[in-house]
Each structure stands twice: as C-alpha cells, then as structure tokens.
Tab-separated table of C-alpha atoms and ligand atoms in Angstrom:
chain	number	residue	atom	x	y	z
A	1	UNK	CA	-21.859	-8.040	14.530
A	2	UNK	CA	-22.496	-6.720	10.816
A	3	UNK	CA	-21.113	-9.003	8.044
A	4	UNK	CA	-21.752	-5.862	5.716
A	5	UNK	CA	-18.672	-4.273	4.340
A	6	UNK	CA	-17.644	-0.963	5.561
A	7	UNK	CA	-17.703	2.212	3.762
A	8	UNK	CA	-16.042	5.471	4.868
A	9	UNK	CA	-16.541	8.801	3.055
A	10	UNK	CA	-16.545	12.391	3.969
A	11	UNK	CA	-16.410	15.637	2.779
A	12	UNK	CA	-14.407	18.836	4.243
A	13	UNK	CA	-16.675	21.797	4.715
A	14	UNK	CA	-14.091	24.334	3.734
A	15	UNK	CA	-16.322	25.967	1.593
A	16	UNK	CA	-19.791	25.325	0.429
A	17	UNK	CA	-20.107	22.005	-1.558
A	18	UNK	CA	-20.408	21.902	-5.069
A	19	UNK	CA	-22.213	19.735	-7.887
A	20	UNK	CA	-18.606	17.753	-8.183
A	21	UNK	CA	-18.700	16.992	-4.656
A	22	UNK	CA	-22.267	15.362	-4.893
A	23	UNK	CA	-21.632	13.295	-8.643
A	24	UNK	CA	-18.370	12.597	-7.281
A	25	UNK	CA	-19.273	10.955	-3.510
A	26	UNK	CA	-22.756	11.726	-2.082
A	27	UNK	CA	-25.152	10.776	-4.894
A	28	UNK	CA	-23.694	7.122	-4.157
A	29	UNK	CA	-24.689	7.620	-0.395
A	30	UNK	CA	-27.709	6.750	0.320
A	31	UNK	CA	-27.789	3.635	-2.282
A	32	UNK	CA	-25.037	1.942	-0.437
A	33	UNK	CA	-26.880	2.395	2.894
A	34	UNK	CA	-28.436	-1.213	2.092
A	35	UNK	CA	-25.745	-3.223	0.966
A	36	UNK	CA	-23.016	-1.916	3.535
A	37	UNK	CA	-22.295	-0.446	6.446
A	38	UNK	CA	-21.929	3.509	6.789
A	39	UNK	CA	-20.100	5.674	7.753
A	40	UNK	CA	-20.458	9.196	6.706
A	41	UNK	CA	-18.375	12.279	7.894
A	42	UNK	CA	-18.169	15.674	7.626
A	43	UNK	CA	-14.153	15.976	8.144
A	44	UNK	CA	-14.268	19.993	9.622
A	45	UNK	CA	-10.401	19.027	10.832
A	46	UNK	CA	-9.682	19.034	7.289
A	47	UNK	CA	-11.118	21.964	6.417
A	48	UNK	CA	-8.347	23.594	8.625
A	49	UNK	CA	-5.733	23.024	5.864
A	50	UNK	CA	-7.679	25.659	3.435
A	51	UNK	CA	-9.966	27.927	4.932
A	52	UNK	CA	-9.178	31.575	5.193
A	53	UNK	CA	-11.644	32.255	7.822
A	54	UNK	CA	-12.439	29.934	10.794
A	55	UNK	CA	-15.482	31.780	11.467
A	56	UNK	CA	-17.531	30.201	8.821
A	57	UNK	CA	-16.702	27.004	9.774
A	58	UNK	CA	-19.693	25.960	12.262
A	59	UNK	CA	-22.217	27.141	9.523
A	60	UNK	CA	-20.255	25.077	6.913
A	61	UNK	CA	-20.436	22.203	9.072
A	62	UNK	CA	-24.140	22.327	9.752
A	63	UNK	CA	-24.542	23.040	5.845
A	64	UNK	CA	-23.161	19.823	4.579
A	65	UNK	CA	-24.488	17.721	7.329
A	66	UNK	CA	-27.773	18.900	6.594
A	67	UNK	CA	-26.909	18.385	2.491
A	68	UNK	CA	-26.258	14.521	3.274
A	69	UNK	CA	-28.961	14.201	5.062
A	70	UNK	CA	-30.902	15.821	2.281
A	71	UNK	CA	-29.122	13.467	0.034
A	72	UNK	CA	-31.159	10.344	1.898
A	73	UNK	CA	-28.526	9.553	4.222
A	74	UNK	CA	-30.638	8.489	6.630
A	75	UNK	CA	-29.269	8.455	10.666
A	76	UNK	CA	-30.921	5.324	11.465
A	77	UNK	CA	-28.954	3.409	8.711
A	78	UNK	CA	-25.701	5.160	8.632
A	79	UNK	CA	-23.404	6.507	10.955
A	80	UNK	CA	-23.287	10.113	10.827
A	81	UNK	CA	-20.425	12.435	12.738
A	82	UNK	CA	-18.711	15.475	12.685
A	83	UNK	CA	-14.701	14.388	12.467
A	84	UNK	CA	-13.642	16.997	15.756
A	85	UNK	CA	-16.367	15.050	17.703
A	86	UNK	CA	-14.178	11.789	17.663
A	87	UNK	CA	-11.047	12.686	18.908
A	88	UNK	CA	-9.443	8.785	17.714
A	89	UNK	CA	-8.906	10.372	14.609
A	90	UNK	CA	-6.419	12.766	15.286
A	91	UNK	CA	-5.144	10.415	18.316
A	92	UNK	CA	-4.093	7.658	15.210
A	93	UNK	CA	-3.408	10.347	12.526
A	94	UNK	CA	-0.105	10.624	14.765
A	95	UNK	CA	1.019	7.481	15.605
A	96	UNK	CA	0.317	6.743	11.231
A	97	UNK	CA	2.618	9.924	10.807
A	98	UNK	CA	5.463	7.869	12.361
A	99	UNK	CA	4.740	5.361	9.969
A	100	UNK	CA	4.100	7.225	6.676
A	101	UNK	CA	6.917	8.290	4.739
A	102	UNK	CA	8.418	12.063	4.178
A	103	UNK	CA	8.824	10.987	0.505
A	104	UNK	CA	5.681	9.594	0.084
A	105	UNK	CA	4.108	12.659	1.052
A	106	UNK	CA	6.285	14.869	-1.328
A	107	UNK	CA	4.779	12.647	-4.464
A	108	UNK	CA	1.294	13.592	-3.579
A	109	UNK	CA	-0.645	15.590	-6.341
A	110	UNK	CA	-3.273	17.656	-4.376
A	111	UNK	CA	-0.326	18.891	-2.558
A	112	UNK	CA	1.775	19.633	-5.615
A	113	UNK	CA	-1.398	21.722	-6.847
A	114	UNK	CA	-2.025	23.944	-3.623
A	115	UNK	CA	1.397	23.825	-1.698
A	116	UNK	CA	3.852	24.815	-4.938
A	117	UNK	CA	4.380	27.308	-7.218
A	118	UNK	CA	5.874	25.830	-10.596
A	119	UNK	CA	9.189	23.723	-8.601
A	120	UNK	CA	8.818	25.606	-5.508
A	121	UNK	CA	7.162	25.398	-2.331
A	122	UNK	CA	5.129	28.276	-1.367
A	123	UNK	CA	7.291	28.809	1.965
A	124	UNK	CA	4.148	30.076	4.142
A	125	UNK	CA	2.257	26.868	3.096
A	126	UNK	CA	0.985	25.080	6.533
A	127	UNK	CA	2.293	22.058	7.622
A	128	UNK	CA	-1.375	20.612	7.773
A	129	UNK	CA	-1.760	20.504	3.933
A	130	UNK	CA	1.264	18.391	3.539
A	131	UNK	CA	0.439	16.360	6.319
A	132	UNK	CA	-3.563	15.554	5.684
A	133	UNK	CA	-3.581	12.498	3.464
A	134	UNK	CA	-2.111	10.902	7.009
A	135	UNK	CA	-5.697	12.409	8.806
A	136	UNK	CA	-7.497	10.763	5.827
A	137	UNK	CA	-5.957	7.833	6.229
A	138	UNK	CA	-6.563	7.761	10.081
A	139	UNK	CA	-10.300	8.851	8.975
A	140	UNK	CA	-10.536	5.674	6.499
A	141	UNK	CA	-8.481	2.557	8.660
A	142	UNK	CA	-10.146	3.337	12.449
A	143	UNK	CA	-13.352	2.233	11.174
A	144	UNK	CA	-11.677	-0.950	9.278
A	145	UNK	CA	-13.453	0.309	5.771
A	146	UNK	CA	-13.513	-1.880	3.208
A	147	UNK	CA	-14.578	0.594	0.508
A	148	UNK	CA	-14.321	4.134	-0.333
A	149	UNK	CA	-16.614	5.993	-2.389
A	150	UNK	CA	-14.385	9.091	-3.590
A	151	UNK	CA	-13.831	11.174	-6.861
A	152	UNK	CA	-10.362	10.693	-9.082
A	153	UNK	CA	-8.586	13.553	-7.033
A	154	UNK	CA	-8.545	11.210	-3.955
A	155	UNK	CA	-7.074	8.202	-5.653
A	156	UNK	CA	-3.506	8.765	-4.864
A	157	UNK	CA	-4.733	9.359	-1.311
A	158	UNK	CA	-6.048	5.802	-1.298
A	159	UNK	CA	-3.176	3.964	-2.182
A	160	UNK	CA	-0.988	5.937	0.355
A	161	UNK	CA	-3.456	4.935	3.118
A	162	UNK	CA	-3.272	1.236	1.748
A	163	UNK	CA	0.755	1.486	1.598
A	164	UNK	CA	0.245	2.827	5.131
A	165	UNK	CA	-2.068	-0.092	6.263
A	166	UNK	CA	0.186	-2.502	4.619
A	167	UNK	CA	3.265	-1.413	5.868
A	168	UNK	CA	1.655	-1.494	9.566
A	169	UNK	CA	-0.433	-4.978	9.263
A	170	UNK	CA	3.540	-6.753	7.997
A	171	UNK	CA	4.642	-5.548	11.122
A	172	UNK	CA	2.117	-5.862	13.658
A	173	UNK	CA	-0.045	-8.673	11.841
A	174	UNK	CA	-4.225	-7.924	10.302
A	175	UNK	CA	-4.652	-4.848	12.462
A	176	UNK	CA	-6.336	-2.825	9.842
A	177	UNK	CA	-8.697	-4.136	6.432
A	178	UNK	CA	-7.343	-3.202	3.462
A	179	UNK	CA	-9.691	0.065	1.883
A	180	UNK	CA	-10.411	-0.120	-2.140
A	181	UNK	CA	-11.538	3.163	-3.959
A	182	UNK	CA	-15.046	3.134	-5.905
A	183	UNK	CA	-14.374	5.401	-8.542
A	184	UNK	CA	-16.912	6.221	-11.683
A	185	UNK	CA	-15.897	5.944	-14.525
A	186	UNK	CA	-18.044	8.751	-15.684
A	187	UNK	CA	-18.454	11.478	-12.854
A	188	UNK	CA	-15.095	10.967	-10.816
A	189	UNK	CA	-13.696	14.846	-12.213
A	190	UNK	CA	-16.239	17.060	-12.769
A	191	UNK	CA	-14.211	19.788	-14.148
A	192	UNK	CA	-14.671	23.498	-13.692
A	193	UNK	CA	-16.897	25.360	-15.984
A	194	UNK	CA	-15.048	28.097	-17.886
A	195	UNK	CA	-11.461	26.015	-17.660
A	196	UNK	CA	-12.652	22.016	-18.265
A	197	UNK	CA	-9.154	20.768	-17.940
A	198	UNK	CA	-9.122	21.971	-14.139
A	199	UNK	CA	-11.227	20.098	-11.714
A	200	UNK	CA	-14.324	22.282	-10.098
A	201	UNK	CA	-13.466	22.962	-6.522
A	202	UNK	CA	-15.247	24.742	-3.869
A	203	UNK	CA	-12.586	26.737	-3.151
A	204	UNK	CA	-12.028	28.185	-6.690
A	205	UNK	CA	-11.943	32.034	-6.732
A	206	UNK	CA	-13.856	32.322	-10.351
A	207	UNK	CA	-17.290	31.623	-8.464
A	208	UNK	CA	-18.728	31.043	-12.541
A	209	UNK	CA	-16.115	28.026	-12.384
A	210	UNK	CA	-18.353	25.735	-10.072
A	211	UNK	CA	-21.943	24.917	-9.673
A	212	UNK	CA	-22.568	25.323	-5.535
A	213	UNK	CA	-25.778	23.100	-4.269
A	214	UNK	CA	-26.684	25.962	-2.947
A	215	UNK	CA	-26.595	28.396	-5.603
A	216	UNK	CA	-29.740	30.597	-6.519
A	217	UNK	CA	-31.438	28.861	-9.642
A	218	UNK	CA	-31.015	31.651	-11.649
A	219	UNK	CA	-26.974	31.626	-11.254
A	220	UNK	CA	-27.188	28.013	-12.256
A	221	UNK	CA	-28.518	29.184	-15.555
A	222	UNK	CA	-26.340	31.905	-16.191
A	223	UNK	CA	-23.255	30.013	-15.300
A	224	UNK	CA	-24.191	26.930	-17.292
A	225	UNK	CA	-24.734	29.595	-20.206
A	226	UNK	CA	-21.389	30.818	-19.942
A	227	UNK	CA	-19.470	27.588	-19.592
A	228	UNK	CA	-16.712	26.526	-22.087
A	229	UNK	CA	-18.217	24.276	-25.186
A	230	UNK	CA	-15.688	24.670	-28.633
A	231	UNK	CA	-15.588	25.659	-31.772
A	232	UNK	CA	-16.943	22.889	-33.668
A	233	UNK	CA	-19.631	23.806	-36.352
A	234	UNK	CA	-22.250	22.925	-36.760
A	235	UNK	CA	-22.381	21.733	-33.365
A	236	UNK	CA	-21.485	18.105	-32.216
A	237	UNK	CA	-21.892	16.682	-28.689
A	238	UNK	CA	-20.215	13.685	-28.038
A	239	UNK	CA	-17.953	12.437	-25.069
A	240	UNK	CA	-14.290	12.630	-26.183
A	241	UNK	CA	-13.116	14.253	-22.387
A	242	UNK	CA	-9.406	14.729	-24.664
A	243	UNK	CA	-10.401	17.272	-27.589
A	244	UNK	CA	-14.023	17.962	-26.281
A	245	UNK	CA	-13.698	18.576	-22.719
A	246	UNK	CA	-16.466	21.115	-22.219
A	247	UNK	CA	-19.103	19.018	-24.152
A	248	UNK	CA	-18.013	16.119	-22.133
A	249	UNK	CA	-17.882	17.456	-18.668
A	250	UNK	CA	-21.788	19.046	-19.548
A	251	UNK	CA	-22.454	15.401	-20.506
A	252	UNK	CA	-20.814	13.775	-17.713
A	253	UNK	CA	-22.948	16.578	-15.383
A	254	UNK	CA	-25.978	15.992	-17.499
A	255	UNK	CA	-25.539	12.071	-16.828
A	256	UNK	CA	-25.193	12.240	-13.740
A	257	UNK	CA	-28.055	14.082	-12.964
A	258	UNK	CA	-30.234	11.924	-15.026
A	259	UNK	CA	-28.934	9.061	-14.280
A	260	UNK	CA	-28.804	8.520	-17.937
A	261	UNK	CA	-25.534	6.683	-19.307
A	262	UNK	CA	-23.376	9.363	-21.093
A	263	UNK	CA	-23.313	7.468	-24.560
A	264	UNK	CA	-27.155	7.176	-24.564
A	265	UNK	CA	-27.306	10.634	-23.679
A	266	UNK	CA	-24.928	12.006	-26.937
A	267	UNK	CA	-27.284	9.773	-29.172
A	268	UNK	CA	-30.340	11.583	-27.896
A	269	UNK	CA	-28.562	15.037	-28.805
A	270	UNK	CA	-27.349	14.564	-31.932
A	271	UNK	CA	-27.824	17.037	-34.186
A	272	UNK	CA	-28.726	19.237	-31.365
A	273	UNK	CA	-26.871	23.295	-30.623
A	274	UNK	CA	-24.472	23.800	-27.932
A	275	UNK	CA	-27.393	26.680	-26.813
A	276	UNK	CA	-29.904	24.213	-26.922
A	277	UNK	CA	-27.836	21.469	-25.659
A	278	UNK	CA	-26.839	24.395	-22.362
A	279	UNK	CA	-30.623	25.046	-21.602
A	280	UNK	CA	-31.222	21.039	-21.881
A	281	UNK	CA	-28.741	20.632	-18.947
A	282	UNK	CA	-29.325	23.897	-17.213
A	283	UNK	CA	-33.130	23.114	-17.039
A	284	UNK	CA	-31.999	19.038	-15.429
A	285	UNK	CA	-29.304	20.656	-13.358
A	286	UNK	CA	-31.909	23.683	-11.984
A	287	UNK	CA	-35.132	21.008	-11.129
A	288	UNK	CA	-32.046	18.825	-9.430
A	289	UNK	CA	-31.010	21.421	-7.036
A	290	UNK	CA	-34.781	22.748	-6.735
A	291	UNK	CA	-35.814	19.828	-4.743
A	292	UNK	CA	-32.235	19.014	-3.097
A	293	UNK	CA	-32.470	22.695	-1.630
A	294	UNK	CA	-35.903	22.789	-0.582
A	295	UNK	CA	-34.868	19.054	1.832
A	296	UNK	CA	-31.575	20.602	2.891
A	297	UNK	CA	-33.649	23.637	4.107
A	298	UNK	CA	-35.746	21.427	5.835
A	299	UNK	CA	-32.827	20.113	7.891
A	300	UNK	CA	-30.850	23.039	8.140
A	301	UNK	CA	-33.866	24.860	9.972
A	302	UNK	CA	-33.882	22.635	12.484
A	303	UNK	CA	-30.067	23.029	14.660
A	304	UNK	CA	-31.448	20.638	17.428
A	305	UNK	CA	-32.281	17.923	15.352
A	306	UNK	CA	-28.600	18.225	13.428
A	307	UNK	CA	-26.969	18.489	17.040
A	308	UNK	CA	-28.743	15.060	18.174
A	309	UNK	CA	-27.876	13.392	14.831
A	310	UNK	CA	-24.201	14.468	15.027
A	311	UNK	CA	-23.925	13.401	18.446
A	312	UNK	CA	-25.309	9.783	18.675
A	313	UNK	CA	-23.091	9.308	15.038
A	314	UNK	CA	-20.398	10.534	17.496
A	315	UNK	CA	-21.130	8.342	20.316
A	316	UNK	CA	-21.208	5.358	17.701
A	317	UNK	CA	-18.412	6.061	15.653
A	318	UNK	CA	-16.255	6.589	19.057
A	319	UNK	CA	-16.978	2.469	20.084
A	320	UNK	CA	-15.813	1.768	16.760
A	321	UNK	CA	-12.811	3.891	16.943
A	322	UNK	CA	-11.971	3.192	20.094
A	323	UNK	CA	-11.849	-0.280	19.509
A	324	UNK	CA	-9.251	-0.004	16.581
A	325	UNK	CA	-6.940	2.442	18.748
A	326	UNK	CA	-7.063	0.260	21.701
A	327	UNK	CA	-5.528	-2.745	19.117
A	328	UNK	CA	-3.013	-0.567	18.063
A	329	UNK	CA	-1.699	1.026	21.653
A	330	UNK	CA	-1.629	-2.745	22.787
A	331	UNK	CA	0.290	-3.693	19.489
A	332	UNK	CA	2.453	-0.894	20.032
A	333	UNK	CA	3.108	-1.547	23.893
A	334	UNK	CA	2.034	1.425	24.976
A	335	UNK	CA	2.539	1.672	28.806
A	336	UNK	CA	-1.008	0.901	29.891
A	337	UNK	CA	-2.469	2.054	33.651
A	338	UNK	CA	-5.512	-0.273	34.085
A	339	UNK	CA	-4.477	-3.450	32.581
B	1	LIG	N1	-14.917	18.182	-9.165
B	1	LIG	C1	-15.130	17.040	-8.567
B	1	LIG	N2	-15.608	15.986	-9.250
B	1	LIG	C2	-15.845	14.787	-8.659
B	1	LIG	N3	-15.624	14.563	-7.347
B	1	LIG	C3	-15.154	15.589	-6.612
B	1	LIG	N4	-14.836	15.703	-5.316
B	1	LIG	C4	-14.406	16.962	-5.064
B	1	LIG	N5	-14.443	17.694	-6.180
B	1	LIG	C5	-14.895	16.871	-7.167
B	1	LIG	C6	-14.932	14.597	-4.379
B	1	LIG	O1	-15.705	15.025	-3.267
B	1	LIG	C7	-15.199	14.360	-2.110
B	1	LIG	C8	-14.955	15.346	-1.023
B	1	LIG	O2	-13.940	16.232	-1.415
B	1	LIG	P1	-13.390	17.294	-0.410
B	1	LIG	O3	-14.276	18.461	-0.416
B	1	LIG	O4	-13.193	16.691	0.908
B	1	LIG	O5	-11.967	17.655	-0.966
B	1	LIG	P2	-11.503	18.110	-2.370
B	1	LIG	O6	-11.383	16.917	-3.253
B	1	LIG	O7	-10.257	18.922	-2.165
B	1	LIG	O8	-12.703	19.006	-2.899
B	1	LIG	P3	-12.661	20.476	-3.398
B	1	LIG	O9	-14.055	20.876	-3.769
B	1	LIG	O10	-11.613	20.634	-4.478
B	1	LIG	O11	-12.257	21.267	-2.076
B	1	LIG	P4	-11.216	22.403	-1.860
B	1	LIG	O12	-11.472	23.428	-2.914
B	1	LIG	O13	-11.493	22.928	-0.476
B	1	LIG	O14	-9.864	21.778	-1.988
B	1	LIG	C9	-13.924	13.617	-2.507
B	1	LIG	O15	-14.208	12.263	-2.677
B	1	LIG	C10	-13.562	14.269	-3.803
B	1	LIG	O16	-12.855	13.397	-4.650
C-alpha cells in the first residue's frame, strides 16, 4: 500500500476550460504526481447542474481529458477517470445527503451566485445545483484524499465536505481522512477580463470575459487588448487586487504563466505602459497555449487511446471506491446478502 498522501481534483466539462481553470488546479497536476498519490477526474455528473445542451457533453469530456493529459498528467502515475464511469460516487453522494444539512446548503456561495436573483430563488433552478457540493464531497472522501488542489471559489465547498466527514467519522468512528484545500495565494481567482471583480468562468456569456485553452491565438490577443486596466497616469503596474484589480489579475495571469513571483514581476515593469505591459502578457499567454494546444491535439486525435486511459482510471478508481462504500454500508448496517 502507498504511504503517499492522496489528492483528489477534477474539473466539470460544462463548457470548455479556461486559463482560470488551469492557474487555478491543473498547472499543479502533474508536479504533485511525485510526491502523492493521484487522482484526477473529469466530474461530467457535474456538468449536469449547468449545461444547456447535453449534446456537447461527450466532446467536452474527451476535451478536458485530453487537456490534463496535455498538462503532464501522466496515466501511469495518476489515476485518471471520467466521474459517470464510477458509479460509487453517486451511490455515497446519497447516503452523505442524509447527513448534510438543508441549512448548510442554503449558506453556500456558488449557489447564492447561480441559483438567486438578488433575495430570491430563481424558482426553475434544478435541484442538482443546490445539491452538488454533496457529489463533490462524495467525489473528494471515497478516495480518503488528504489534499485538494482547488481555486478560492471551492473553499466553502471544502469545509462543508470536512463538516460532512466530521460529523460522520463522530458517529461511526475514522471512516473517512480529513481533506485540506491547497489554495495559492496568487492564482486561486483569476478574474474575468472586462469585469476583474467577477471571477472568469467558462460559462460566462461575454466570451471577451475569459481566456479558453482552446482559443485561436489571435483571440487571445485581441481579448487581452481589450481587458480592463484603470485610469492611472502615467501608467503603474503593481499588485494591489483592491484598487487595481485589472493590473493585478494580468499580473497574477502573467505569473502564473511564467512562473515568475508576482512582486518580482511588477519590479521588472516598472515604468512600463498598460499597452506595452498587454502585449508583454499577451505574447507569454499566446506561446503558453501554442504548445499546450498543439499536445492536447495530439491526444484528442487519438479517441482509442482516451477510451483505454479513461477506462483502466475507471477500473482503478472503482477498487478504491468500492472499498470506502463497502465500510460505510457495513457501518451503516445495511442488510447485506453474501455475508
Ligand atoms: N477563475 C478561476 N480562477 C482560479 N481557479 C478557478 N477554477 C475555476 N475558475 C477559476 C477552479 O477550477 C477547478 C474546476 O472548476 P469547475 O470547472 O469544476 O467549476 P467552477 O469553479 O464552477 O468553474 P467555472 O469555470 O466557473 O465553471 P462554470 O462556469 O461551469 O460554473 C476548481 O478548483 C475551481 O476552483
């Protein structure tokens, strides 16, 4: 057995995945495949609560499985799985339903954001959107994880999981680890590029809001052109995410990319112009996706290979699973037919 830590993360192809979704979760992928153990997942069950149209979800699927494999997560190291595939996640997403909370749910931000309108709830709202923080937590304790990579808009979800976990293991003794957040300081809320006090989201309607891995280069530009700076003059780039939030989320974008601290980085460009400055980032962010497009094609041209990959992470990920579950019928006294 693995003394490694565990680490869950996923993504929900309900759209396609954005520059926020890599600096906030998959650029740490592939680094952590030495120093734990991996499990990544594309959570398509998810994607259920937001998509308008079910029929692009099998080509979103294969699209951000092939972009983490394109990100170096590597099959051989890491578990790799399409959520539907195992079914123990929906099978414990249940039984933590009946131990989560109606008011917990209620307090939860992401659903504030997308299920209300100012104190109201939009009545036509599915029930899945309330209820998904329980399927993430189901994703995150089956596999026992003791750390997940995620960016700041999954925080909350994290410590409702842990209340979860908690409330369970004082009941039924250690039955599931205990998951902590890794969450950058820099890089955790990439923020959307004409508003940079609203987080960038695939799902956002203004498409010159977000930066998509797989936009054309040539959009990348334009949008990064158009993005919100401010009015300072002569212009002054510094991170101060409070009364320079354009500036800073180009920096933190900029930093990311580079993998050049964020402070370093506004010494460099001192004295430099916000046009300048846009080109400077547009040019990092441009070579970036150049090379992360031309490995994803790789692996998106090739269905067979991403069918065998998703289905030995399933068959994997399922022992795991099942071996959590099983604790948790017998702790439960389920009625049990071969024992
Ligand atoms: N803008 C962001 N900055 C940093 N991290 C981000 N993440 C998402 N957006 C940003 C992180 O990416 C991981 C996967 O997120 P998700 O796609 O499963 O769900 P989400 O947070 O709801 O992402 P979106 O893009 O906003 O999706 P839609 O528009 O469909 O709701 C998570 O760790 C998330 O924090």
């Amino acid at each position: 057995m693995s003394s490694k830590p565990i680490v869950f993360s996923a993504i929900q192809p309900s759209g396609n995945l954005t520059i926020g979704n890599y600096i906030g979760t998959m650029r740490h992928w592939s680094k952590m495949q030495s120093n734990y153990e991996c499990l990544y997942c594309v959570a398509d069950l998810h994607a259920l609560t937001t998509i308008q149209n079910y029929s692009f979800l099998k080509t979103r699927t294969l699209d951000a499985l092939s972009f983490y494999l394109a990100c170096g997560v590597d099959p051989e190291k890491s578990i790799v799985f399409i959520q539907s595939h195992v079914h123990q996640h929906s099978q414990l997403s249940w039984i933590l339903n009946c131990f989560a909370r109606f008011s917990e749910l209620l307090r939860m931000t992401q659903f504030k954001v997308k299920g209300t309108q100012g104190e109201k709830y939009i009545p036509k709202t599915n029930l899945g959107l309330f209820n998904y923080p329980i399927l993430m937590a189901s994703d995150i304790l089956l596999y026992q994880t003791n750390v997940v990579p995620v960016g700041y808009d999954q925080k909350q979800h994290i410590e409702l999981t842990r209340t979860i976990a908690d409330r369970f293991n004082s009941i039924y003794g250690d039955v599931f680890a205990l998951p902590t957040p890794i969450i950058n300081q820099y890089g955790s809320k990439i923020m959307a590029l004409l508003e940079p006090k609203k987080k960038m989201s695939k799902s956002d309607i203004n498409k010159n809001n977000v930066i998509f891995l797989l936009d054309d280069i040539s959009s990348v530009v334009s949008k990064i052109n158009k993005s919100v700076t401010d009015s300072d003059r002569p212009s002054a780039i510094y991170y101060d995410i409070k009364n320079k939030p354009g500036i800073s989320n180009l920096l933190e974008i900029f930093s990311a990319i580079s993998n050049k601290d964020v402070h370093v980085l506004s010494k460099e460009l001192q004295g430099v112009m916000y046009t300048e400055f846009k080109k400077i980032v547009s040019d990092a962010v441009s070579k970036f996706l150049h090379k992360l497009q031309r490995r994803y094609t790789d692996y998106r041209c090739d269905e067979t290979l991403l069918k065998k990959i998703a289905y030995e992470g399933s068959m994997k990920a399922q022992l795991k699973a099942e071996t959590t579950l099983k604790k948790i019928y017998s702790e439960l006294n389920f009625f049990h037919l071969f024992k």
